[in-house]
mmCIF file of C-alpha atoms and ligand atoms in Angstrom:
data_model
loop_
_atom_site.group_PDB
_atom_site.id
_atom_site.type_symbol
_atom_site.label_atom_id
_atom_site.label_comp_id
_atom_site.label_asym_id
_atom_site.label_seq_id
_atom_site.Cartn_x
_atom_site.Cartn_y
_atom_site.Cartn_z
ATOM 1 C CA MET A 31 113.322 -13.253 44.953
ATOM 2 C CA ARG A 32 112.181 -12.342 41.995
ATOM 3 C CA ARG A 33 110.242 -15.876 39.732
ATOM 4 C CA SER A 34 110.427 -15.771 37.082
ATOM 5 C CA LEU A 35 107.515 -15.848 34.483
ATOM 6 C CA ASP A 36 106.906 -18.748 33.081
ATOM 7 C CA SER A 37 106.570 -20.543 36.218
ATOM 8 C CA ALA A 38 104.454 -18.372 37.690
ATOM 9 C CA ALA A 39 101.510 -19.003 35.374
ATOM 10 C CA GLY A 40 102.868 -20.977 32.649
ATOM 11 C CA GLY A 41 104.637 -21.402 28.780
ATOM 12 C CA SER A 42 101.463 -18.906 28.090
ATOM 13 C CA ALA A 43 102.275 -16.402 30.842
ATOM 14 C CA ARG A 44 103.613 -13.983 27.930
ATOM 15 C CA GLU A 45 101.001 -14.576 25.437
ATOM 16 C CA ASP A 46 97.647 -13.965 28.108
ATOM 17 C CA ILE A 47 100.573 -10.938 29.704
ATOM 18 C CA GLN A 48 100.264 -9.026 26.366
ATOM 19 C CA ARG A 49 96.612 -9.047 25.870
ATOM 20 C CA ALA A 50 95.936 -8.082 28.643
ATOM 21 C CA ALA A 51 98.043 -5.389 27.336
ATOM 22 C CA GLU A 52 96.012 -4.221 24.567
ATOM 23 C CA ILE A 53 92.837 -4.905 26.590
ATOM 24 C CA LEU A 54 94.176 -1.839 29.168
ATOM 25 C CA LYS A 55 95.133 -0.214 25.758
ATOM 26 C CA LYS A 56 91.197 -0.191 25.249
ATOM 27 C CA GLY A 57 89.851 1.352 27.801
ATOM 28 C CA GLY A 58 89.217 -2.318 29.095
ATOM 29 C CA ILE A 59 89.149 -3.764 33.164
ATOM 30 C CA VAL A 60 91.885 -6.082 33.907
ATOM 31 C CA ALA A 61 92.729 -8.546 36.977
ATOM 32 C CA PHE A 62 96.435 -9.520 37.335
ATOM 33 C CA PRO A 63 98.061 -11.046 40.655
ATOM 34 C CA THR A 64 100.580 -9.081 42.796
ATOM 35 C CA GLU A 65 102.148 -10.360 45.398
ATOM 36 C CA THR A 66 99.974 -8.421 48.053
ATOM 37 C CA VAL A 67 96.571 -8.998 46.301
ATOM 38 C CA TYR A 68 95.305 -9.393 43.227
ATOM 39 C CA GLY A 69 94.394 -6.272 41.995
ATOM 40 C CA LEU A 70 91.324 -4.698 39.433
ATOM 41 C CA GLY A 71 93.465 -2.521 36.842
ATOM 42 C CA ALA A 72 93.108 0.201 34.271
ATOM 43 C CA ASP A 73 94.435 2.765 32.258
ATOM 44 C CA ALA A 74 95.453 5.378 35.050
ATOM 45 C CA PHE A 75 95.083 7.550 32.843
ATOM 46 C CA SER A 76 91.619 7.525 31.268
ATOM 47 C CA PRO A 77 88.761 8.294 33.915
ATOM 48 C CA LYS A 78 86.021 6.222 31.423
ATOM 49 C CA ALA A 79 87.199 3.210 32.456
ATOM 50 C CA VAL A 80 88.710 3.759 35.992
ATOM 51 C CA ALA A 81 85.274 4.727 36.246
ATOM 52 C CA ARG A 82 84.667 1.128 35.254
ATOM 53 C CA LEU A 83 86.407 0.684 38.180
ATOM 54 C CA PHE A 84 84.043 1.728 41.524
ATOM 55 C CA GLU A 85 81.232 0.271 38.644
ATOM 56 C CA VAL A 86 82.056 -2.753 38.469
ATOM 57 C CA LYS A 87 84.260 -3.404 42.652
ATOM 58 C CA LYS A 88 80.517 -0.988 43.878
ATOM 59 C CA ARG A 89 83.619 1.389 45.491
ATOM 60 C CA PRO A 90 81.640 4.233 46.757
ATOM 61 C CA SER A 91 83.102 7.295 44.742
ATOM 62 C CA PHE A 92 84.832 8.942 47.466
ATOM 63 C CA ASP A 93 87.727 6.021 47.630
ATOM 64 C CA PRO A 94 90.771 6.752 46.284
ATOM 65 C CA ILE A 95 92.775 5.248 43.621
ATOM 66 C CA ILE A 96 96.263 3.154 44.056
ATOM 67 C CA VAL A 97 98.149 3.856 40.733
ATOM 68 C CA HIS A 98 100.861 1.355 40.044
ATOM 69 C CA VAL A 99 103.917 1.969 38.224
ATOM 70 C CA SER A 100 106.870 -0.775 37.104
ATOM 71 C CA SER A 101 109.632 1.950 38.386
ATOM 72 C CA ILE A 102 110.861 4.798 40.459
ATOM 73 C CA LEU A 103 110.817 6.643 37.725
ATOM 74 C CA GLU A 104 107.191 6.722 36.660
ATOM 75 C CA ALA A 105 106.303 7.238 40.059
ATOM 76 C CA HIS A 106 107.936 10.853 40.125
ATOM 77 C CA THR A 107 105.819 11.740 36.413
ATOM 78 C CA LEU A 108 102.934 10.883 39.196
ATOM 79 C CA TRP A 109 104.286 13.856 42.916
ATOM 80 C CA LYS A 110 104.223 16.920 43.129
ATOM 81 C CA GLU A 111 106.788 16.570 44.615
ATOM 82 C CA ILE A 112 109.065 14.154 46.209
ATOM 83 C CA PRO A 113 111.099 14.586 48.762
ATOM 84 C CA ALA A 114 114.848 12.806 50.356
ATOM 85 C CA VAL A 115 113.180 10.365 52.738
ATOM 86 C CA ALA A 116 110.287 9.095 49.967
ATOM 87 C CA GLN A 117 113.544 8.724 47.759
ATOM 88 C CA ARG A 118 115.259 6.428 50.530
ATOM 89 C CA LEU A 119 111.728 4.367 51.479
ATOM 90 C CA MET A 120 111.631 3.844 47.462
ATOM 91 C CA LYS A 121 115.184 2.486 46.858
ATOM 92 C CA LYS A 122 114.654 0.246 49.681
ATOM 93 C CA PHE A 123 111.233 -0.920 49.035
ATOM 94 C CA TRP A 124 110.886 -1.288 45.725
ATOM 95 C CA PRO A 125 109.593 -3.127 44.780
ATOM 96 C CA GLY A 126 107.780 -4.702 47.250
ATOM 97 C CA ALA A 127 104.319 -3.789 49.634
ATOM 98 C CA LEU A 128 104.606 -0.329 50.336
ATOM 99 C CA THR A 129 102.862 2.564 49.252
ATOM 100 C CA LEU A 130 103.704 6.442 49.168
ATOM 101 C CA VAL A 131 101.121 8.651 50.231
ATOM 102 C CA LEU A 132 102.901 12.796 48.450
ATOM 103 C CA PRO A 133 100.464 15.350 46.633
ATOM 104 C CA LYS A 134 99.622 14.045 43.230
ATOM 105 C CA SER A 135 101.240 16.273 40.012
ATOM 106 C CA ASP A 136 98.170 17.648 37.965
ATOM 107 C CA ARG A 137 98.726 13.890 35.786
ATOM 108 C CA VAL A 138 97.012 12.880 37.864
ATOM 109 C CA HIS A 139 92.977 12.845 37.381
ATOM 110 C CA ASP A 140 90.585 13.738 40.358
ATOM 111 C CA ILE A 141 88.876 10.373 39.561
ATOM 112 C CA VAL A 142 91.646 8.629 41.089
ATOM 113 C CA THR A 143 92.265 10.213 44.304
ATOM 114 C CA ALA A 144 88.175 10.650 44.612
ATOM 115 C CA GLY A 145 88.493 14.006 44.648
ATOM 116 C CA LEU A 146 91.674 14.086 47.103
ATOM 117 C CA PRO A 147 94.562 16.193 46.908
ATOM 118 C CA THR A 148 97.713 13.970 46.988
ATOM 119 C CA VAL A 149 98.116 10.109 45.374
ATOM 120 C CA GLY A 150 99.191 6.337 46.589
ATOM 121 C CA VAL A 151 101.374 4.785 44.264
ATOM 122 C CA ARG A 152 103.497 1.622 44.846
ATOM 123 C CA MET A 153 105.744 -0.758 42.643
ATOM 124 C CA PRO A 154 104.438 -3.657 42.265
ATOM 125 C CA SER A 155 107.271 -6.983 43.331
ATOM 126 C CA HIS A 156 104.389 -10.168 41.357
ATOM 127 C CA PRO A 157 106.978 -10.577 37.440
ATOM 128 C CA MET A 158 102.842 -10.344 36.577
ATOM 129 C CA ALA A 159 102.164 -7.772 37.467
ATOM 130 C CA LEU A 160 105.635 -6.216 36.481
ATOM 131 C CA ALA A 161 105.626 -7.425 33.167
ATOM 132 C CA LEU A 162 102.035 -6.182 32.442
ATOM 133 C CA LEU A 163 103.700 -3.000 33.880
ATOM 134 C CA GLU A 164 106.513 -2.644 30.785
ATOM 135 C CA SER A 165 103.764 -3.804 28.362
ATOM 136 C CA PHE A 166 101.602 -1.430 29.165
ATOM 137 C CA GLY A 167 103.298 0.784 29.462
ATOM 138 C CA LYS A 168 101.897 3.502 31.394
ATOM 139 C CA PRO A 169 100.564 3.978 35.917
ATOM 140 C CA ILE A 170 98.403 1.468 35.841
ATOM 141 C CA ALA A 171 94.674 1.039 39.073
ATOM 142 C CA ALA A 172 94.792 -0.643 40.680
ATOM 143 C CA PRO A 173 92.130 -1.754 44.119
ATOM 144 C CA SER A 174 91.263 -4.862 45.030
ATOM 145 C CA ALA A 175 89.571 -7.414 42.756
ATOM 146 C CA ASN A 176 86.788 -7.864 44.557
ATOM 147 C CA LEU A 177 83.745 -6.276 45.366
ATOM 148 C CA PHE A 178 84.085 -3.462 47.961
ATOM 149 C CA GLY A 179 83.151 -4.067 51.880
ATOM 150 C CA TYR A 180 84.637 -7.797 50.675
ATOM 151 C CA THR A 181 87.738 -10.274 51.677
ATOM 152 C CA SER A 182 89.700 -9.705 49.547
ATOM 153 C CA PRO A 183 91.424 -11.937 46.525
ATOM 154 C CA THR A 184 94.292 -14.015 46.330
ATOM 155 C CA SER A 185 93.785 -15.917 43.446
ATOM 156 C CA ALA A 186 92.413 -16.257 40.377
ATOM 157 C CA GLN A 187 90.245 -17.836 40.961
ATOM 158 C CA ALA A 188 88.992 -15.679 44.077
ATOM 159 C CA VAL A 189 88.925 -13.119 41.178
ATOM 160 C CA ARG A 190 86.365 -14.941 38.781
ATOM 161 C CA GLU A 191 84.512 -16.214 41.908
ATOM 162 C CA ASP A 192 83.419 -12.514 42.981
ATOM 163 C CA LEU A 193 83.695 -10.621 39.513
ATOM 164 C CA GLY A 194 83.238 -13.191 37.094
ATOM 165 C CA ASP A 195 82.703 -11.762 34.066
ATOM 166 C CA GLN A 196 82.523 -8.163 34.550
ATOM 167 C CA VAL A 197 85.582 -8.131 34.623
ATOM 168 C CA ASP A 198 87.731 -7.626 30.407
ATOM 169 C CA PHE A 199 90.431 -10.371 30.895
ATOM 170 C CA ILE A 200 91.613 -12.315 34.545
ATOM 171 C CA LEU A 201 96.049 -12.509 34.978
ATOM 172 C CA ASP A 202 96.782 -15.303 36.910
ATOM 173 C CA GLY A 203 99.565 -16.397 38.224
ATOM 174 C CA GLY A 204 99.581 -18.199 41.217
ATOM 175 C CA PRO A 205 98.209 -17.192 45.005
ATOM 176 C CA SER A 206 99.538 -14.045 46.466
ATOM 177 C CA THR A 207 102.761 -14.686 48.358
ATOM 178 C CA VAL A 208 102.005 -11.588 51.541
ATOM 179 C CA GLY A 209 99.045 -11.814 51.123
ATOM 180 C CA VAL A 210 97.339 -9.006 52.858
ATOM 181 C CA GLU A 211 97.214 -5.481 51.150
ATOM 182 C CA SER A 212 99.875 -3.081 50.843
ATOM 183 C CA THR A 213 101.042 -0.780 53.735
ATOM 184 C CA VAL A 214 100.117 2.462 52.911
ATOM 185 C CA LEU A 215 101.830 5.360 54.469
ATOM 186 C CA LYS A 216 101.048 8.901 54.475
ATOM 187 C CA ILE A 217 104.879 11.089 54.332
ATOM 188 C CA GLU A 218 103.663 14.057 55.337
ATOM 189 C CA ASP A 219 107.375 15.579 55.925
ATOM 190 C CA GLU A 220 111.213 14.398 56.002
ATOM 191 C CA GLN A 221 110.887 12.939 59.935
ATOM 192 C CA THR A 222 107.315 12.088 59.405
ATOM 193 C CA GLY A 223 104.825 10.269 58.481
ATOM 194 C CA SER A 224 100.919 8.275 59.242
ATOM 195 C CA ILE A 225 100.315 4.538 58.732
ATOM 196 C CA LEU A 226 96.846 4.310 56.885
ATOM 197 C CA ARG A 227 97.244 1.232 56.798
ATOM 198 C CA PRO A 228 98.750 -1.412 58.127
ATOM 199 C CA GLY A 229 100.466 -4.447 55.801
ATOM 200 C CA GLY A 230 102.728 -7.053 53.729
ATOM 201 C CA ILE A 231 106.358 -3.585 54.628
ATOM 202 C CA LEU A 232 106.160 -3.941 58.712
ATOM 203 C CA SER A 233 106.597 -0.193 60.529
ATOM 204 C CA GLU A 234 109.728 -1.682 62.016
ATOM 205 C CA GLU A 235 111.084 -1.607 58.524
ATOM 206 C CA LEU A 236 109.725 2.148 58.432
ATOM 207 C CA LYS A 237 111.771 2.501 61.762
ATOM 208 C CA PRO A 238 115.012 3.881 60.767
ATOM 209 C CA PHE A 239 113.940 6.943 57.893
ATOM 210 C CA LEU A 240 111.373 8.113 59.741
ATOM 211 C CA ASN A 241 108.175 6.925 62.083
ATOM 212 C CA ALA A 242 106.474 5.922 61.340
ATOM 213 C CA ARG A 243 102.421 6.077 63.495
ATOM 214 C CA PRO A 244 99.626 4.611 62.904
ATOM 215 C CA ARG A 245 96.728 6.822 62.387
ATOM 216 C CA LYS A 246 93.909 6.497 64.519
ATOM 217 C CA ARG A 247 89.944 4.485 62.923
ATOM 218 C CA PHE A 248 86.897 6.078 62.597
ATOM 219 C CA GLU A 249 84.533 4.847 64.660
ATOM 220 C CA ALA A 250 81.826 4.645 61.890
ATOM 221 C CA ALA A 251 82.622 5.609 58.358
ATOM 222 C CA PRO A 252 81.963 9.945 57.513
ATOM 223 C CA ARG A 253 80.322 10.982 55.273
ATOM 224 C CA LYS A 254 82.726 13.429 54.538
ATOM 225 C CA GLY A 255 86.407 14.009 54.405
ATOM 226 C CA VAL A 256 87.844 10.300 54.344
ATOM 227 C CA GLU A 257 91.019 10.297 55.210
ATOM 228 C CA SER A 258 91.444 7.164 53.476
ATOM 229 C CA PRO A 259 88.036 3.860 53.667
ATOM 230 C CA GLY A 260 90.855 1.441 54.629
ATOM 231 C CA LEU A 261 90.291 3.253 57.705
ATOM 232 C CA PHE A 262 86.515 2.010 58.617
ATOM 233 C CA GLU A 263 85.455 0.016 60.304
ATOM 234 C CA SER A 264 84.098 -1.973 58.435
ATOM 235 C CA HIS A 265 86.176 -3.715 55.917
ATOM 236 C CA TYR A 266 87.728 -7.274 54.483
ATOM 237 C CA ALA A 267 84.256 -9.207 55.532
ATOM 238 C CA PRO A 268 83.211 -11.989 54.774
ATOM 239 C CA ARG A 269 79.684 -12.820 53.897
ATOM 240 C CA THR A 270 79.182 -14.831 57.665
ATOM 241 C CA PRO A 271 79.557 -13.021 59.914
ATOM 242 C CA LEU A 272 82.562 -13.599 61.909
ATOM 243 C CA ALA A 273 83.190 -12.898 65.643
ATOM 244 C CA LEU A 274 87.438 -12.214 66.622
ATOM 245 C CA ILE A 275 88.116 -13.271 70.131
ATOM 246 C CA ASP A 276 90.207 -12.592 71.875
ATOM 247 C CA ILE A 277 90.509 -14.791 75.464
ATOM 248 C CA PRO A 278 91.545 -17.839 75.126
ATOM 249 C CA LEU A 279 89.610 -20.379 72.965
ATOM 250 C CA GLU A 280 88.537 -22.801 75.995
ATOM 251 C CA GLU A 281 86.565 -20.276 78.314
ATOM 252 C CA TRP A 282 84.398 -19.143 75.245
ATOM 253 C CA LEU A 283 84.131 -22.960 74.798
ATOM 254 C CA ASP A 284 82.278 -23.345 78.016
ATOM 255 C CA ARG A 285 80.101 -20.889 77.116
ATOM 256 C CA LEU A 286 79.677 -21.760 73.470
ATOM 257 C CA GLU A 287 78.458 -25.230 74.956
ATOM 258 C CA ARG A 288 75.176 -23.622 76.830
ATOM 259 C CA ILE A 289 73.699 -22.649 73.170
ATOM 260 C CA LYS A 290 70.970 -24.617 72.750
ATOM 261 C CA PRO A 291 70.468 -25.759 69.642
ATOM 262 C CA LEU A 292 74.195 -25.240 68.607
ATOM 263 C CA PRO A 293 74.570 -22.974 65.556
ATOM 264 C CA ARG A 294 76.638 -24.123 63.094
ATOM 265 C CA ILE A 295 79.652 -22.449 63.591
ATOM 266 C CA GLY A 296 83.805 -22.566 61.634
ATOM 267 C CA LEU A 297 86.497 -21.791 63.424
ATOM 268 C CA LEU A 298 89.899 -19.356 61.690
ATOM 269 C CA SER A 299 92.837 -20.084 64.237
ATOM 270 C CA LEU A 300 96.408 -19.473 63.927
ATOM 271 C CA LYS A 301 97.941 -22.828 64.835
ATOM 272 C CA PRO A 302 96.460 -26.717 63.858
ATOM 273 C CA ARG A 303 94.240 -27.534 66.647
ATOM 274 C CA ALA A 304 92.071 -30.702 67.539
ATOM 275 C CA GLN A 305 88.805 -31.363 66.538
ATOM 276 C CA ASN A 306 85.926 -29.813 68.365
ATOM 277 C CA HIS A 307 82.563 -31.436 67.778
ATOM 278 C CA LEU A 308 81.163 -27.671 68.851
ATOM 279 C CA PHE A 309 82.667 -26.558 65.100
ATOM 280 C CA GLN A 310 81.465 -28.113 61.886
ATOM 281 C CA GLU A 311 85.493 -27.310 59.805
ATOM 282 C CA THR A 312 88.278 -25.969 62.184
ATOM 283 C CA LEU A 313 91.431 -24.413 59.370
ATOM 284 C CA TYR A 314 94.642 -23.022 60.500
ATOM 285 C CA LEU A 315 96.728 -20.118 58.544
ATOM 286 C CA SER A 316 100.196 -22.033 59.914
ATOM 287 C CA GLN A 317 101.307 -24.974 60.282
ATOM 288 C CA THR A 318 103.583 -23.829 63.192
ATOM 289 C CA GLY A 319 102.282 -20.443 63.756
ATOM 290 C CA ASP A 320 103.888 -18.391 61.537
ATOM 291 C CA LEU A 321 102.069 -15.140 61.169
ATOM 292 C CA ARG A 322 103.718 -14.514 57.785
ATOM 293 C CA GLU A 323 102.629 -17.942 56.721
ATOM 294 C CA ALA A 324 99.540 -16.942 58.670
ATOM 295 C CA ALA A 325 98.941 -14.118 56.413
ATOM 296 C CA SER A 326 99.439 -16.236 53.370
ATOM 297 C CA ASN A 327 96.622 -17.776 54.348
ATOM 298 C CA LEU A 328 94.714 -15.563 55.682
ATOM 299 C CA PHE A 329 92.420 -14.622 53.534
ATOM 300 C CA GLN A 330 91.163 -17.789 51.209
ATOM 301 C CA ALA A 331 90.428 -19.853 54.738
ATOM 302 C CA MET A 332 88.125 -16.350 55.594
ATOM 303 C CA ARG A 333 87.221 -17.420 52.053
ATOM 304 C CA ARG A 334 86.540 -21.526 52.644
ATOM 305 C CA LEU A 335 84.554 -20.226 56.101
ATOM 306 C CA ASP A 336 82.134 -18.081 53.410
ATOM 307 C CA LYS A 337 81.273 -20.393 51.679
ATOM 308 C CA MET A 338 79.956 -22.949 53.815
ATOM 309 C CA ASN A 339 76.879 -22.354 54.616
ATOM 310 C CA LEU A 340 77.495 -21.483 58.480
ATOM 311 C CA ASP A 341 75.727 -19.571 60.949
ATOM 312 C CA LEU A 342 79.696 -18.191 62.456
ATOM 313 C CA ILE A 343 83.724 -17.592 61.440
ATOM 314 C CA ILE A 344 84.996 -17.422 65.119
ATOM 315 C CA ALA A 345 88.610 -16.168 63.986
ATOM 316 C CA GLU A 346 91.449 -16.545 66.819
ATOM 317 C CA ALA A 347 93.422 -13.137 67.743
ATOM 318 C CA VAL A 348 97.202 -14.070 66.105
ATOM 319 C CA PRO A 349 100.105 -11.434 68.555
ATOM 320 C CA GLU A 350 100.462 -8.697 67.543
ATOM 321 C CA GLU A 351 103.121 -8.023 66.215
ATOM 322 C CA GLY A 352 104.864 -7.744 62.937
ATOM 323 C CA ILE A 353 102.622 -8.287 60.799
ATOM 324 C CA GLY A 354 100.317 -9.405 62.483
ATOM 325 C CA ILE A 355 99.685 -6.269 62.937
ATOM 326 C CA ALA A 356 98.045 -6.800 59.656
ATOM 327 C CA ILE A 357 96.772 -9.467 59.878
ATOM 328 C CA MET A 358 94.688 -8.783 63.452
ATOM 329 C CA ASP A 359 93.802 -5.595 61.101
ATOM 330 C CA ARG A 360 91.990 -7.061 58.663
ATOM 331 C CA LEU A 361 90.457 -9.033 61.637
ATOM 332 C CA LYS A 362 88.901 -6.455 63.204
ATOM 333 C CA LYS A 363 87.438 -4.932 59.964
ATOM 334 C CA ALA A 364 85.501 -8.687 59.654
ATOM 335 C CA SER A 365 84.256 -8.530 62.785
ATOM 336 C CA GLY A 366 82.767 -5.685 61.362
ATOM 337 C CA GLY A 367 85.556 -3.407 64.469
ATOM 338 C CA ARG A 368 82.844 -4.937 67.718
ATOM 339 C CA PRO A 369 83.218 -6.525 70.604
ATOM 340 C CA PHE A 370 82.016 -10.503 70.076
ATOM 341 C CA ILE A 371 79.741 -11.187 73.968
ATOM 342 C CA LEU A 372 78.604 -14.678 73.855
HETATM 343 O O1 TXA B 181 98.835 -4.527 47.597
HETATM 344 C C1 TXA B 181 97.623 -3.406 47.473
HETATM 345 O O2 TXA B 181 97.910 -2.465 48.327
HETATM 346 C C2 TXA B 181 96.729 -3.911 46.506
HETATM 347 C C3 TXA B 181 96.843 -4.302 44.702
HETATM 348 C C4 TXA B 181 96.250 -4.051 43.889
HETATM 349 O O3 TXA B 181 98.194 -3.316 45.272
HETATM 350 N N1 TXA B 181 95.709 -3.039 47.097
HETATM 351 C C5 TXA B 181 94.469 -2.461 46.766
HETATM 352 O O4 TXA B 181 94.046 -1.291 47.023
HETATM 353 O O5 TXA B 181 94.631 -2.755 48.387
HETATM 354 P P1 TXA B 181 92.524 -1.428 46.790
HETATM 355 O O6 TXA B 181 91.836 0.239 46.864
HETATM 356 O O7 TXA B 181 91.606 -1.798 48.088
HETATM 357 O O8 TXA B 181 92.504 -0.477 48.552
HETATM 358 C C6 TXA B 181 93.899 0.711 48.500
HETATM 359 C C7 TXA B 181 93.277 2.162 50.167
HETATM 360 C C8 TXA B 181 92.106 2.016 50.883
HETATM 361 O O9 TXA B 181 92.117 2.245 51.460
HETATM 362 C C9 TXA B 181 92.910 3.620 50.015
HETATM 363 O O10 TXA B 181 91.352 4.223 51.003
HETATM 364 C C10 TXA B 181 93.769 4.364 50.531
HETATM 365 O O11 TXA B 181 94.305 2.376 50.108
HETATM 366 N N2 TXA B 181 94.343 5.190 49.335
HETATM 367 C C11 TXA B 181 94.704 4.852 48.491
HETATM 368 N N3 TXA B 181 94.630 5.892 47.763
HETATM 369 C C12 TXA B 181 95.024 7.618 49.212
HETATM 370 C C13 TXA B 181 95.201 8.378 49.142
HETATM 371 N N4 TXA B 181 94.763 9.269 48.255
HETATM 372 N N5 TXA B 181 95.391 9.010 50.456
HETATM 373 C C14 TXA B 181 95.006 7.831 50.846
HETATM 374 N N6 TXA B 181 94.777 7.049 51.623
HETATM 375 C C15 TXA B 181 94.461 6.672 50.114
HETATM 376 MG MG1 MG B 182 90.224 -3.336 48.529
#
């Protein structure tokens, strides 16, 4: 369901969108809400404006950027050819959390795709994102509005804290409802796709359309030939070390109890848990253990714990089903992909 513009951000939303569009037209960069996470946008056809995205995010130049559009028709201008399966996927899932990767047209500059012959495109569903795209009138290149490798922002406040005055304007559209990024799907042929990043659209939802295989992760950041840096082992990470625990917490607590002095630890659990003296803070992602709700709270909770001056964040594993696959992908990467042994 689409929220109306004014309920998304108060009565001044329209003026703010106009202002943001003007800034984009002048080659500036603007953070804006999407239903997945906040994006940091620039004119997709201006290499100079796109270069600023890399600079502000401290993003390595080999990491390609997703281009956002306001219609399926606009996506057509960015790709060389559009297989029938891509048409069907766009009709079904757009606007929404699905990025499609296909060979790029000549209109897309190399800086956007980091030299790759393909470009990832998506149409977001957040009413403010759509209004901005329509007001600007051209595609917007936008990575998530965080420093490279750090936890993604799901609120305007999180963007402000990360990027502050380096951004020309921040559009506030309230908290992102999905909470994890879009699913990045590379279309290989009419029958096959590779999921380069699990996200808001589930692999079981893609099944009726094509055989979508998860892509194996890299062991470490390779120097070249990176197909999708979202596959890196370390990403989305808070500054506080994060350990992902996939054994029952009780077992782990017994071992923790023996450590002296006790480190300052924050616990991130799926469901509410009784307070335990071993933890400085306990945050839960959902009152009922609902995975959709957990996804929408994930990055905000990680950021909250990261501000508490802890020695360690412990995250409990969530079931790897449905959107739990995307949550676990983010938690594994936030933990640096290393198993945690106490
Ligand atoms: O939900 C989202 O996708 C958010 C919002 C703002 O739309 N955007 C986002 O962008 O997460 P970013 O830059 O943080 O992540 C984009 C991911 C990266 O892992 C990048 O490597 C991958 O998509 N990607 C982009 N273009 C690609 C391409 N042509 N081939 C392979 N991977 C690509
Ligand atoms: Mg990102």
